[in-house]
CSV table of C-alpha atoms in Angstrom, one decimal:
chain,number,residue,atom,x,y,z
Z,488,UNK,CA,-0.4,-7.9,17.0
Z,489,UNK,CA,-3.8,-6.3,19.1
Z,490,UNK,CA,-4.3,-3.1,19.6
Z,491,UNK,CA,-2.6,-1.7,23.2
Z,492,UNK,CA,-6.0,1.7,23.9
Z,493,UNK,CA,-6.4,2.2,27.6
Z,494,UNK,CA,-9.0,-0.3,29.2
Z,495,UNK,CA,-10.8,2.5,31.2
Z,496,UNK,CA,-11.8,3.8,27.7
Z,497,UNK,CA,-13.7,0.1,26.9
Z,498,UNK,CA,-15.3,0.1,30.4
Z,499,UNK,CA,-16.2,4.2,29.6
Z,500,UNK,CA,-18.4,3.0,26.9
Z,501,UNK,CA,-19.7,-0.8,28.3
Z,502,UNK,CA,-23.0,0.2,28.0
Z,503,UNK,CA,-22.4,1.6,24.5
Z,504,UNK,CA,-21.5,-1.6,23.1
Z,505,UNK,CA,-23.9,-3.9,24.3
Z,506,UNK,CA,-27.0,-1.2,23.1
Z,507,UNK,CA,-25.7,-1.2,20.0
Z,508,UNK,CA,-25.4,-5.6,19.0
Z,509,UNK,CA,-27.3,-7.0,17.8
Z,510,UNK,CA,-28.4,-10.6,17.0
Z,511,UNK,CA,-26.5,-11.9,13.8
Z,512,UNK,CA,-26.1,-15.2,12.3
Z,513,UNK,CA,-21.9,-14.3,11.7
Z,514,UNK,CA,-21.5,-17.7,13.5
Z,515,UNK,CA,-23.1,-19.8,11.0
Z,516,UNK,CA,-23.9,-18.1,7.9
Z,517,UNK,CA,-21.6,-15.6,4.6
Z,518,UNK,CA,-19.1,-13.8,6.3
Z,519,UNK,CA,-20.3,-9.3,6.0
Z,520,UNK,CA,-17.4,-7.6,5.7
Z,521,UNK,CA,-16.0,-3.5,5.7
Z,522,UNK,CA,-13.1,-2.1,3.7
Z,523,UNK,CA,-12.6,1.4,4.1
Z,524,UNK,CA,-13.5,3.6,0.4
Z,525,UNK,CA,-16.1,4.0,-1.7
Z,526,UNK,CA,-18.3,2.4,-4.2
Z,527,UNK,CA,-15.7,3.4,-7.4
Z,528,UNK,CA,-13.2,1.4,-5.4
Z,529,UNK,CA,-15.7,-1.9,-7.0
Z,530,UNK,CA,-16.8,0.2,-10.2
Z,531,UNK,CA,-13.2,0.8,-11.3
Z,532,UNK,CA,-10.5,-1.0,-9.0
Z,533,UNK,CA,-7.8,-0.4,-11.2
Z,534,UNK,CA,-8.4,3.6,-11.3
Z,535,UNK,CA,-7.8,3.5,-7.9
Z,536,UNK,CA,-5.4,1.1,-6.5
Z,537,UNK,CA,-4.0,2.2,-4.2
Z,538,UNK,CA,-6.6,2.2,-1.9
Z,539,UNK,CA,-7.6,-0.8,0.1
Z,540,UNK,CA,-11.1,-1.6,-1.7
Z,541,UNK,CA,-10.3,-1.5,-4.4
Z,542,UNK,CA,-6.6,-3.6,-3.6
Z,543,UNK,CA,-9.3,-6.0,-2.1
Z,544,UNK,CA,-12.0,-6.0,-4.9
Z,545,UNK,CA,-9.4,-6.8,-7.2
Z,546,UNK,CA,-7.7,-9.4,-4.8
Z,547,UNK,CA,-10.8,-11.1,-4.6
Z,548,UNK,CA,-11.8,-11.8,-7.7
Z,549,UNK,CA,-9.7,-10.8,-10.6
Z,550,UNK,CA,-6.0,-12.8,-9.5
Z,551,UNK,CA,-2.5,-13.1,-10.9
Z,552,UNK,CA,-0.8,-14.7,-11.8
Z,553,UNK,CA,0.3,-15.4,-8.4
Z,554,UNK,CA,-1.3,-13.7,-4.7
Z,555,UNK,CA,0.2,-13.1,-1.9
Z,556,UNK,CA,-0.9,-15.1,1.4
Z,557,UNK,CA,-1.8,-13.8,4.8
Z,558,UNK,CA,1.4,-14.3,5.9
Z,559,UNK,CA,3.2,-12.8,2.9
Z,560,UNK,CA,4.4,-15.9,0.4
Z,561,UNK,CA,3.4,-16.2,-2.3
Z,562,UNK,CA,1.2,-18.9,-4.0
Z,563,UNK,CA,0.1,-19.9,-7.1
Z,564,UNK,CA,-2.8,-17.8,-8.5
Z,565,UNK,CA,-3.8,-18.2,-12.0
Z,566,UNK,CA,-1.0,-20.0,-12.9
Z,567,UNK,CA,-0.4,-23.4,-11.4
Z,568,UNK,CA,2.8,-23.8,-11.5
Z,569,UNK,CA,6.1,-21.7,-12.7
Z,570,UNK,CA,10.0,-22.6,-13.1
Z,571,UNK,CA,12.8,-20.1,-13.2
Z,572,UNK,CA,14.9,-20.2,-15.8
Z,573,UNK,CA,18.3,-19.2,-17.3
Z,574,UNK,CA,20.0,-18.2,-14.4
Z,575,UNK,CA,16.7,-15.9,-13.2
Z,576,UNK,CA,16.2,-14.5,-16.7
Z,577,UNK,CA,13.1,-16.7,-17.7
Z,578,UNK,CA,10.3,-17.5,-16.0
Z,579,UNK,CA,7.8,-19.6,-17.5
Z,580,UNK,CA,4.2,-20.1,-15.8
Z,581,UNK,CA,1.9,-23.0,-16.3
Z,582,UNK,CA,-2.1,-21.7,-16.6
Z,583,UNK,CA,-4.8,-23.1,-14.3
Z,584,UNK,CA,-8.4,-23.9,-16.1
Z,585,UNK,CA,-9.5,-21.0,-16.4
Z,586,UNK,CA,-12.9,-18.5,-17.8
Z,587,UNK,CA,-13.8,-15.7,-18.1
Z,588,UNK,CA,-17.4,-14.4,-16.5
Z,589,UNK,CA,-18.5,-14.7,-20.2
Z,590,UNK,CA,-17.1,-18.4,-20.0
Z,591,UNK,CA,-14.8,-18.4,-22.7
Z,592,UNK,CA,-11.8,-20.2,-21.2
Z,593,UNK,CA,-8.9,-18.4,-20.7
Z,594,UNK,CA,-5.8,-18.0,-22.6
Z,595,UNK,CA,-2.2,-17.4,-22.8
Z,596,UNK,CA,-2.0,-14.9,-25.5
Z,597,UNK,CA,-5.0,-13.4,-23.2
Z,598,UNK,CA,-3.0,-13.1,-20.4
Z,599,UNK,CA,-0.1,-12.0,-22.1
Z,600,UNK,CA,-1.4,-9.6,-24.1
Z,601,UNK,CA,-3.2,-8.4,-20.3
Z,602,UNK,CA,0.0,-8.2,-18.5
Z,603,UNK,CA,2.5,-7.2,-21.1
Z,604,UNK,CA,0.3,-4.0,-21.5
Z,605,UNK,CA,0.4,-4.1,-17.0
Z,606,UNK,CA,4.1,-3.5,-17.2
Z,607,UNK,CA,4.3,-1.0,-19.5
Z,608,UNK,CA,2.5,0.8,-17.2
Z,609,UNK,CA,3.7,0.5,-14.6
Z,610,UNK,CA,7.0,0.9,-15.4
Z,611,UNK,CA,6.9,4.5,-16.4
Z,612,UNK,CA,6.1,5.6,-12.2
Z,613,UNK,CA,8.8,2.1,-11.0
Z,614,UNK,CA,11.2,3.2,-14.5
Z,615,UNK,CA,13.7,1.2,-12.0
Z,616,UNK,CA,12.1,-1.7,-10.6
Z,617,UNK,CA,11.7,-5.3,-10.6
Z,618,UNK,CA,9.9,-4.4,-14.7
Z,619,UNK,CA,12.1,-2.8,-16.0
Z,620,UNK,CA,14.2,-5.8,-17.4
Z,621,UNK,CA,11.0,-7.2,-18.6
Z,622,UNK,CA,11.8,-8.0,-22.7
Z,623,UNK,CA,8.5,-9.8,-23.3
Z,624,UNK,CA,5.6,-12.1,-22.3
Z,625,UNK,CA,5.3,-14.6,-24.9
Z,626,UNK,CA,2.3,-17.8,-24.8
Z,627,UNK,CA,4.1,-20.7,-26.2
Z,628,UNK,CA,1.0,-23.1,-25.9
Z,629,UNK,CA,-2.3,-22.8,-25.0
Z,630,UNK,CA,-1.5,-22.9,-21.1
Z,631,UNK,CA,2.0,-20.9,-20.7
Z,632,UNK,CA,3.2,-18.1,-21.4
Z,633,UNK,CA,7.2,-17.1,-20.6
Z,634,UNK,CA,8.1,-13.8,-18.9
Z,635,UNK,CA,11.7,-12.9,-20.2
Z,636,UNK,CA,14.4,-10.9,-19.0
Z,637,UNK,CA,17.8,-9.0,-19.7
Z,638,UNK,CA,18.7,-9.5,-16.9
Z,639,UNK,CA,17.9,-11.2,-13.3
Z,640,UNK,CA,15.0,-9.5,-11.2
Z,641,UNK,CA,14.9,-11.5,-7.9
Z,642,UNK,CA,11.5,-9.7,-6.8
Z,643,UNK,CA,9.1,-10.0,-10.5
Z,644,UNK,CA,6.9,-12.9,-8.2
Z,645,UNK,CA,6.2,-10.7,-5.5
Z,646,UNK,CA,5.3,-7.7,-8.2
Z,647,UNK,CA,3.4,-9.9,-10.0
Z,648,UNK,CA,2.3,-10.3,-6.7
Z,649,UNK,CA,0.5,-6.7,-6.8
Z,650,UNK,CA,-2.4,-6.7,-8.0
Z,651,UNK,CA,-1.9,-3.9,-10.6
Z,652,UNK,CA,-1.1,-7.1,-11.9
Z,653,UNK,CA,-4.4,-8.1,-11.9
Z,654,UNK,CA,-5.6,-10.3,-15.1
Z,655,UNK,CA,-9.0,-9.3,-16.3
Z,656,UNK,CA,-11.1,-8.6,-18.6
Z,657,UNK,CA,-14.0,-6.5,-19.5
Z,658,UNK,CA,-17.3,-8.3,-17.6
Z,659,UNK,CA,-14.4,-8.9,-14.3
Z,660,UNK,CA,-11.8,-11.4,-13.8
Z,661,UNK,CA,-11.3,-15.0,-13.0
Z,662,UNK,CA,-11.9,-15.5,-9.1
Z,663,UNK,CA,-11.2,-16.7,-6.8
Z,664,UNK,CA,-14.6,-15.2,-6.5
Z,665,UNK,CA,-17.4,-13.7,-8.9
Z,666,UNK,CA,-19.5,-11.0,-8.2
Z,667,UNK,CA,-22.7,-10.9,-7.5
Z,668,UNK,CA,-24.4,-7.7,-7.0
Z,669,UNK,CA,-27.0,-7.5,-4.3
Z,670,UNK,CA,-27.8,-3.5,-2.7
Z,671,UNK,CA,-25.5,-1.9,-2.3
Z,672,UNK,CA,-23.4,-4.2,-1.3
Z,673,UNK,CA,-21.6,-7.3,-3.7
Z,674,UNK,CA,-21.9,-10.5,-3.0
Z,675,UNK,CA,-19.1,-12.2,-3.7
Z,676,UNK,CA,-19.1,-16.2,-4.5
Z,677,UNK,CA,-16.3,-18.6,-5.0
Z,678,UNK,CA,-15.3,-19.8,-8.7
Z,679,UNK,CA,-14.3,-23.6,-8.1
Z,680,UNK,CA,-16.9,-25.2,-6.2
Z,681,UNK,CA,-17.6,-29.0,-5.1
Z,682,UNK,CA,-19.1,-31.3,-6.9
Z,683,UNK,CA,-21.0,-35.2,-6.1
Z,684,UNK,CA,-20.4,-38.1,-8.2
Z,685,UNK,CA,-21.9,-37.7,-10.8
Z,686,UNK,CA,-19.9,-34.5,-11.9
Z,687,UNK,CA,-22.9,-32.1,-10.5
Z,688,UNK,CA,-21.6,-28.6,-8.7
Z,689,UNK,CA,-22.5,-28.8,-5.0
Z,690,UNK,CA,-24.7,-25.6,-3.6
Z,691,UNK,CA,-22.3,-22.7,-1.9
Z,692,UNK,CA,-22.0,-23.1,2.4
Z,693,UNK,CA,-23.4,-20.6,3.4
Z,694,UNK,CA,-20.0,-19.8,4.9
Z,695,UNK,CA,-17.8,-19.6,2.0
Z,696,UNK,CA,-20.1,-17.0,0.7
Z,697,UNK,CA,-18.9,-13.2,1.4
Z,698,UNK,CA,-20.3,-10.0,1.0
Z,699,UNK,CA,-19.0,-7.4,0.7
Z,700,UNK,CA,-18.7,-3.0,1.5
Z,701,UNK,CA,-17.0,-0.3,0.7
Z,702,UNK,CA,-17.6,2.7,3.5
Z,703,UNK,CA,-17.1,5.8,5.7
Z,704,UNK,CA,-13.9,4.2,8.6
Z,705,UNK,CA,-17.2,5.1,10.9
Z,706,UNK,CA,-19.5,3.4,10.0
Z,707,UNK,CA,-17.1,-0.3,9.1
Z,708,UNK,CA,-16.5,0.9,12.7
Z,709,UNK,CA,-20.2,0.4,13.5
Z,710,UNK,CA,-21.2,-2.1,11.7
Z,711,UNK,CA,-18.4,-3.8,13.5
Z,712,UNK,CA,-19.8,-3.0,16.9
Z,713,UNK,CA,-23.4,-3.4,16.1
Z,714,UNK,CA,-22.1,-7.4,15.1
Z,715,UNK,CA,-24.0,-7.1,10.6
Z,716,UNK,CA,-20.1,-6.9,9.7
Z,717,UNK,CA,-17.2,-10.1,11.0
Z,718,UNK,CA,-14.6,-7.9,9.6
Z,719,UNK,CA,-13.2,-4.7,8.7
Z,720,UNK,CA,-10.5,-4.1,6.4
Z,721,UNK,CA,-8.4,-0.5,4.7
Z,722,UNK,CA,-7.5,0.4,8.0
Z,723,UNK,CA,-4.9,3.5,8.7
Z,724,UNK,CA,-2.8,6.2,11.1
Z,725,UNK,CA,-6.2,8.6,10.1
Z,726,UNK,CA,-9.1,6.5,11.6
Z,727,UNK,CA,-7.0,5.1,14.1
Z,728,UNK,CA,-8.4,7.3,17.0
Z,729,UNK,CA,-11.5,6.2,16.3
Z,730,UNK,CA,-11.9,2.7,17.6
Z,731,UNK,CA,-11.5,4.4,21.7
Z,732,UNK,CA,-14.6,6.0,21.5
Z,733,UNK,CA,-16.3,3.4,19.2
Z,734,UNK,CA,-15.9,1.1,22.6
Z,735,UNK,CA,-13.7,-1.8,20.2
Z,736,UNK,CA,-12.6,-4.8,22.3
Z,737,UNK,CA,-9.1,-4.4,21.6
Z,738,UNK,CA,-8.1,-8.2,21.0
Z,739,UNK,CA,-10.6,-7.7,18.1
Z,740,UNK,CA,-8.2,-4.8,16.9
Z,741,UNK,CA,-5.1,-6.3,14.0
Z,742,UNK,CA,-2.2,-4.6,13.1
Z,743,UNK,CA,0.4,-5.9,10.0
Z,744,UNK,CA,3.6,-5.5,11.1
Z,745,UNK,CA,3.9,-3.7,7.3
Z,746,UNK,CA,6.9,-1.6,6.0
Z,747,UNK,CA,6.2,0.9,3.5
Z,748,UNK,CA,6.3,4.5,3.6
Z,749,UNK,CA,4.4,6.7,5.7
Z,750,UNK,CA,6.0,10.4,5.8
Z,751,UNK,CA,5.9,14.3,3.5
Z,752,UNK,CA,6.5,14.6,-0.1
Z,753,UNK,CA,7.5,17.6,-1.3
Z,754,UNK,CA,6.2,18.7,-4.5
Z,755,UNK,CA,7.4,19.8,-7.7
Z,756,UNK,CA,5.7,23.0,-8.1
Z,757,UNK,CA,5.2,27.2,-10.1
Z,758,UNK,CA,5.9,30.1,-9.1
Z,759,UNK,CA,6.7,31.9,-5.4
Z,760,UNK,CA,6.4,28.3,-3.7
Z,761,UNK,CA,9.0,26.0,-6.0
Z,762,UNK,CA,11.2,29.3,-5.5
Z,763,UNK,CA,10.8,28.3,-1.9
Z,764,UNK,CA,11.0,24.0,-2.0
Z,765,UNK,CA,13.6,24.1,-4.2
Z,766,UNK,CA,16.1,26.3,-2.0
Z,767,UNK,CA,18.3,22.8,-0.9
Z,768,UNK,CA,18.0,24.5,3.6
Z,769,UNK,CA,14.7,24.9,2.7
Z,770,UNK,CA,13.9,21.6,2.0
Z,771,UNK,CA,16.3,20.4,4.4
Z,772,UNK,CA,15.0,23.1,7.4
Z,773,UNK,CA,11.4,21.6,7.0
Z,774,UNK,CA,12.7,18.1,7.0
Z,775,UNK,CA,13.9,18.7,10.3
Z,776,UNK,CA,11.7,20.8,11.8
Z,777,UNK,CA,9.6,18.1,12.8
Z,778,UNK,CA,9.0,16.3,15.7
Z,779,UNK,CA,8.9,12.8,14.8
Z,780,UNK,CA,8.6,12.2,18.4
Z,781,UNK,CA,5.1,12.5,19.4
Z,782,UNK,CA,3.6,10.0,16.7
Z,783,UNK,CA,4.0,7.7,19.3
Z,784,UNK,CA,2.1,9.7,22.0
Z,785,UNK,CA,-0.9,10.6,19.0
Z,786,UNK,CA,-0.8,7.0,17.5
Z,787,UNK,CA,0.0,4.4,21.1
Z,788,UNK,CA,0.1,1.8,18.5
Z,789,UNK,CA,2.0,-1.3,19.7
Z,790,UNK,CA,5.6,-1.9,18.3
Z,791,UNK,CA,5.6,1.6,16.1
Z,792,UNK,CA,8.6,2.8,15.3
Z,793,UNK,CA,8.4,6.7,13.5
Z,794,UNK,CA,12.2,7.5,11.8
Z,795,UNK,CA,14.3,9.8,9.4
Z,796,UNK,CA,15.1,7.5,6.7
Z,797,UNK,CA,13.5,7.2,3.4
Z,798,UNK,CA,14.7,2.9,3.4
Z,799,UNK,CA,13.7,1.5,6.9
Z,800,UNK,CA,16.5,-0.9,7.3
Z,801,UNK,CA,19.1,-2.2,5.4
Z,802,UNK,CA,16.7,-4.3,3.1
Z,803,UNK,CA,19.0,-5.1,0.0
Z,804,UNK,CA,22.1,-3.0,0.1
Z,805,UNK,CA,25.0,-3.3,0.7
Z,806,UNK,CA,25.6,-1.4,4.1
Z,807,UNK,CA,22.7,0.5,6.6
Z,808,UNK,CA,21.1,3.2,5.0
Z,809,UNK,CA,21.6,7.1,4.9
Z,810,UNK,CA,21.2,8.9,8.2
Z,811,UNK,CA,19.9,12.4,7.7
Z,812,UNK,CA,22.8,14.3,8.9
Z,813,UNK,CA,20.9,16.3,11.6
Z,814,UNK,CA,20.1,12.7,13.4
Z,815,UNK,CA,20.8,13.0,17.0
Z,816,UNK,CA,20.5,16.8,16.5
Z,817,UNK,CA,18.4,17.8,19.9
Z,818,UNK,CA,15.0,19.4,18.2
Z,819,UNK,CA,15.7,22.7,20.2
Z,820,UNK,CA,19.2,23.0,18.4
Z,821,UNK,CA,17.5,21.7,15.0
Z,822,UNK,CA,14.4,24.0,15.6
Z,823,UNK,CA,17.6,27.5,15.8
Z,824,UNK,CA,18.4,26.7,12.5
Z,825,UNK,CA,15.4,25.7,10.7
Z,826,UNK,CA,14.6,28.8,12.7
Z,827,UNK,CA,17.8,30.5,10.2
Z,828,UNK,CA,17.2,30.0,7.2
Z,829,UNK,CA,13.5,30.9,7.2
Z,830,UNK,CA,14.8,33.9,8.4
Z,831,UNK,CA,17.9,33.9,5.6
Z,832,UNK,CA,15.1,33.2,2.4
Z,833,UNK,CA,12.6,35.7,4.1
Z,834,UNK,CA,15.8,38.2,3.9
Z,835,UNK,CA,16.7,37.5,0.6
Z,836,UNK,CA,12.6,37.0,-1.0
Z,837,UNK,CA,9.6,38.5,1.7
Z,838,UNK,CA,7.0,36.8,3.3
Z,839,UNK,CA,7.5,32.7,2.4
Z,840,UNK,CA,4.5,31.5,0.9
Z,841,UNK,CA,2.1,29.9,2.3
Z,842,UNK,CA,2.7,25.2,2.2
Z,843,UNK,CA,-0.2,23.4,1.5
Z,844,UNK,CA,-0.4,19.9,2.6
Z,845,UNK,CA,-2.9,17.5,1.3
Z,846,UNK,CA,-4.5,15.2,3.8
Z,847,UNK,CA,-7.0,12.2,3.5
Z,848,UNK,CA,-10.2,12.9,6.2
Z,849,UNK,CA,-9.9,11.3,9.2
Z,850,UNK,CA,-9.0,12.0,13.2
Z,851,UNK,CA,-5.5,11.2,12.7
Z,852,UNK,CA,-4.7,13.0,9.9
Z,853,UNK,CA,-6.1,16.0,11.4
Z,854,UNK,CA,-3.3,15.2,14.5
Z,855,UNK,CA,-1.1,14.9,11.9
Z,856,UNK,CA,-2.1,18.4,10.5
Z,857,UNK,CA,-1.9,20.0,13.8
Z,858,UNK,CA,1.4,18.7,14.0
Z,859,UNK,CA,2.9,19.6,11.6
Z,860,UNK,CA,1.7,23.4,11.2
Z,861,UNK,CA,3.4,23.9,15.0
Z,862,UNK,CA,6.6,22.1,14.5
Z,863,UNK,CA,6.7,24.8,11.0
Z,864,UNK,CA,5.4,27.7,12.5
Z,865,UNK,CA,7.8,27.0,14.4
Z,866,UNK,CA,10.4,27.9,12.0
Z,867,UNK,CA,8.8,30.8,10.5
Z,868,UNK,CA,6.6,28.3,7.8
Z,869,UNK,CA,2.7,28.7,7.1
Z,870,UNK,CA,1.3,25.8,6.7
Z,871,UNK,CA,-2.5,24.8,5.6
Z,872,UNK,CA,-4.0,22.0,4.7
Z,873,UNK,CA,-5.5,20.4,0.8
Z,874,UNK,CA,-7.8,17.5,-0.1
Z,875,UNK,CA,-5.5,15.2,-1.1
Z,876,UNK,CA,-7.4,15.9,-5.0
Z,877,UNK,CA,-6.2,19.4,-4.9
Z,878,UNK,CA,-2.4,20.6,-5.4
Z,879,UNK,CA,0.1,21.0,-3.3
Z,880,UNK,CA,3.0,21.2,-1.8
Z,881,UNK,CA,3.7,18.9,0.6
Z,882,UNK,CA,1.8,15.0,0.0
Z,883,UNK,CA,1.2,12.6,2.5
Z,884,UNK,CA,2.5,9.5,1.2
Z,885,UNK,CA,1.6,6.7,2.9
Z,886,UNK,CA,2.1,3.0,1.0
Z,887,UNK,CA,3.1,-0.3,1.8
Z,888,UNK,CA,6.5,-1.6,-0.2
Z,889,UNK,CA,5.4,-4.2,-2.8
Z,890,UNK,CA,8.3,-5.0,-3.1
Z,891,UNK,CA,11.7,-6.0,-1.0
Z,892,UNK,CA,14.2,-3.9,-2.1
Z,893,UNK,CA,15.2,0.2,-1.2
Z,894,UNK,CA,14.6,0.2,-5.3
Z,895,UNK,CA,10.1,0.2,-4.0
Z,896,UNK,CA,11.6,3.2,-1.8
Z,897,UNK,CA,12.9,5.0,-4.2
Z,898,UNK,CA,11.4,4.5,-6.3
Z,899,UNK,CA,7.8,5.6,-5.5
Z,900,UNK,CA,9.3,8.8,-4.3
Z,901,UNK,CA,11.3,9.2,-8.0
Z,902,UNK,CA,11.1,11.8,-11.0
Z,903,UNK,CA,8.8,10.0,-11.9
Z,904,UNK,CA,6.1,11.0,-9.4
Z,905,UNK,CA,6.4,13.8,-9.4
Z,906,UNK,CA,8.2,14.2,-6.8
Z,907,UNK,CA,11.0,17.0,-5.7
Z,908,UNK,CA,13.5,15.0,-6.7
Z,909,UNK,CA,17.8,15.0,-6.9
Z,910,UNK,CA,19.0,14.3,-11.1
Z,911,UNK,CA,22.4,13.3,-9.5
Z,912,UNK,CA,20.0,10.6,-7.1
Z,913,UNK,CA,18.0,9.4,-10.8
Z,914,UNK,CA,20.9,9.0,-12.8
Z,915,UNK,CA,22.9,6.7,-10.1
Z,916,UNK,CA,19.4,4.5,-10.6
Z,917,UNK,CA,19.5,4.2,-14.6
Z,918,UNK,CA,22.9,3.2,-14.0
Z,919,UNK,CA,22.1,0.9,-11.9
Z,920,UNK,CA,19.5,-0.5,-14.2
Z,921,UNK,CA,22.2,-1.2,-17.2
Z,922,UNK,CA,25.1,-2.5,-13.8
Z,923,UNK,CA,26.5,-6.5,-15.5
Z,924,UNK,CA,27.1,-7.3,-12.0
Z,925,UNK,CA,25.0,-7.2,-9.4
Z,926,UNK,CA,27.2,-6.5,-7.0
Z,927,UNK,CA,27.6,-3.1,-9.3
Z,928,UNK,CA,24.4,-2.9,-10.0
Z,929,UNK,CA,23.6,-2.7,-6.2
Z,930,UNK,CA,27.1,-0.3,-5.5
Z,931,UNK,CA,25.3,2.4,-7.7
Z,932,UNK,CA,21.1,2.2,-5.9
Z,933,UNK,CA,22.7,2.5,-2.7
Z,934,UNK,CA,24.4,6.4,-3.6
Z,935,UNK,CA,21.3,7.0,-5.2
Z,936,UNK,CA,19.7,5.8,-1.6
Z,937,UNK,CA,22.0,8.5,0.0
Z,938,UNK,CA,21.9,11.2,-3.0
Z,939,UNK,CA,17.7,11.4,-2.9
Z,940,UNK,CA,18.3,11.1,1.4
Z,941,UNK,CA,20.5,14.3,1.8
Z,942,UNK,CA,18.1,16.0,-1.4
Z,943,UNK,CA,15.0,15.9,0.9
Z,944,UNK,CA,12.3,15.9,-1.2
Z,945,UNK,CA,10.7,13.5,0.9
Z,946,UNK,CA,10.2,13.9,4.6
Z,947,UNK,CA,10.1,9.9,6.8
Z,948,UNK,CA,7.6,10.2,9.7
Z,949,UNK,CA,7.6,6.3,10.5
Z,950,UNK,CA,6.3,3.0,8.5
Z,951,UNK,CA,2.4,3.1,7.7
Z,952,UNK,CA,-0.3,1.7,10.2
Z,953,UNK,CA,-3.4,-1.3,9.1
Z,954,UNK,CA,-5.2,-2.6,11.2
Z,955,UNK,CA,-8.3,-4.6,10.7
Z,956,UNK,CA,-10.6,-6.0,12.8
Z,957,UNK,CA,-11.4,-8.7,13.5
Z,958,UNK,CA,-14.6,-11.4,14.7
Z,959,UNK,CA,-13.0,-14.0,16.8
Z,960,UNK,CA,-15.7,-16.4,13.6
Z,961,UNK,CA,-12.5,-16.4,11.7
Z,962,UNK,CA,-9.9,-18.8,12.8
Z,963,UNK,CA,-7.6,-18.3,9.7
Z,964,UNK,CA,-7.5,-14.1,10.0
Z,965,UNK,CA,-3.7,-13.9,10.4
Z,966,UNK,CA,-1.9,-10.2,10.6
Z,967,UNK,CA,0.5,-9.8,7.6
Z,968,UNK,CA,3.2,-7.6,6.4
Z,969,UNK,CA,1.8,-6.9,3.6
Z,970,UNK,CA,-1.3,-6.2,4.7
Z,971,UNK,CA,-3.5,-8.6,2.6
Z,972,UNK,CA,-6.0,-10.5,4.0
Z,973,UNK,CA,-7.4,-12.8,1.2
Z,974,UNK,CA,-10.8,-13.0,1.7
Z,975,UNK,CA,-10.5,-17.6,0.0
Z,976,UNK,CA,-8.5,-18.1,3.6
Z,977,UNK,CA,-10.8,-16.3,7.3
Z,978,UNK,CA,-10.9,-20.0,8.2
Z,979,UNK,CA,-7.9,-22.5,9.0
Z,980,UNK,CA,-10.2,-24.9,7.3
Z,981,UNK,CA,-10.1,-24.8,3.6
Z,982,UNK,CA,-12.0,-22.2,1.6
């Protein structure tokens, strides 16, 4: 999908674009990629997930058992094939021949140990997701492992394709690329090499090499405009307003058709702020005070829709997701109700404290802050902006769904994430994990979804925005429903 930016904006910057553009060898040389992030994304990728830089680095250098292609389909990765047995309670994977960076062969025992450690870690954050039923990961032979489940989980493969499930040792992973330092950038070369008739490895063609940088979005955009990068990945709504003044050709902008969460999580706090946010009426007033109709004006992304609901559609629910009880109410009426709630709270407790809103840097985030501050100010609440790492009362959630289930949405804003949560909803989710039938499980999940929607612990705004800048040379690049762009799938020819 291309970004519908105004044509006159590009005309204004035509001369600037010509001045910035220079000669490069992108037509036949290595593919230079800039991903929005910092060098820490490459140094400690597991610590910085879900940042786009750490995701891309793990995807390129430390594949899991399976992977996503750009269209969102599951592909073999470290596992060359697999079978599902026992009515979905046993997944058996045969590993392909692979080696660690130190030259030692990767064994099923290595992979099983690493995966079980990751599964234990992820279950603490997502206790009701597809990994909840995993009982063990067993090495059956040197090349075969089995994942045993207590009950079928249809989204297990999608979860195994996440970067959190990358198989890597202290020295790195198994590919598809091997990293080499190149100044402040990384040089990535394919692990698997073509050989001649004698079995000797042939030189890697330049076009199969990747030069990877993690950098600020403004610098990445300039590098692309100067012809010094063929691809920019990891763009989000916060950086979107940078594209027009930079003079980016709208045909170079690709928007991924992703689903997920873009909204504000109400955080559990102590003191006066906890007293304010523990009030059910106050959380409801905050949620309905946001004028979502202004967001498409601020972020003119074609096909992007706002939402008032946690779950964007029915997905795997037995019926449509619950809607807020104020859906369809005019903004003036919503603000009037919110004003009455805050007036009541003030009469009982005094002036409410200013709410701290944690947002990333970037002009898009500044625009969102302005909207939230104005809307909440209309009902009598003050808002101040803080950095993402600081304590906050409202915190931005901006993530693409890892798997196609309502359980991902509920888990991402549940009690385990320290979001202001509903005890009744958590109990329903726990009951779902113990359900003996699929129908019973989904009925419990639907109950939890309705309770979480009514609790107003999360303020939904819309789907996440993910954009890329793509040179015409990259004939294999495809807009991705997972926002995943494997670096070995950038050309239509096999690489």
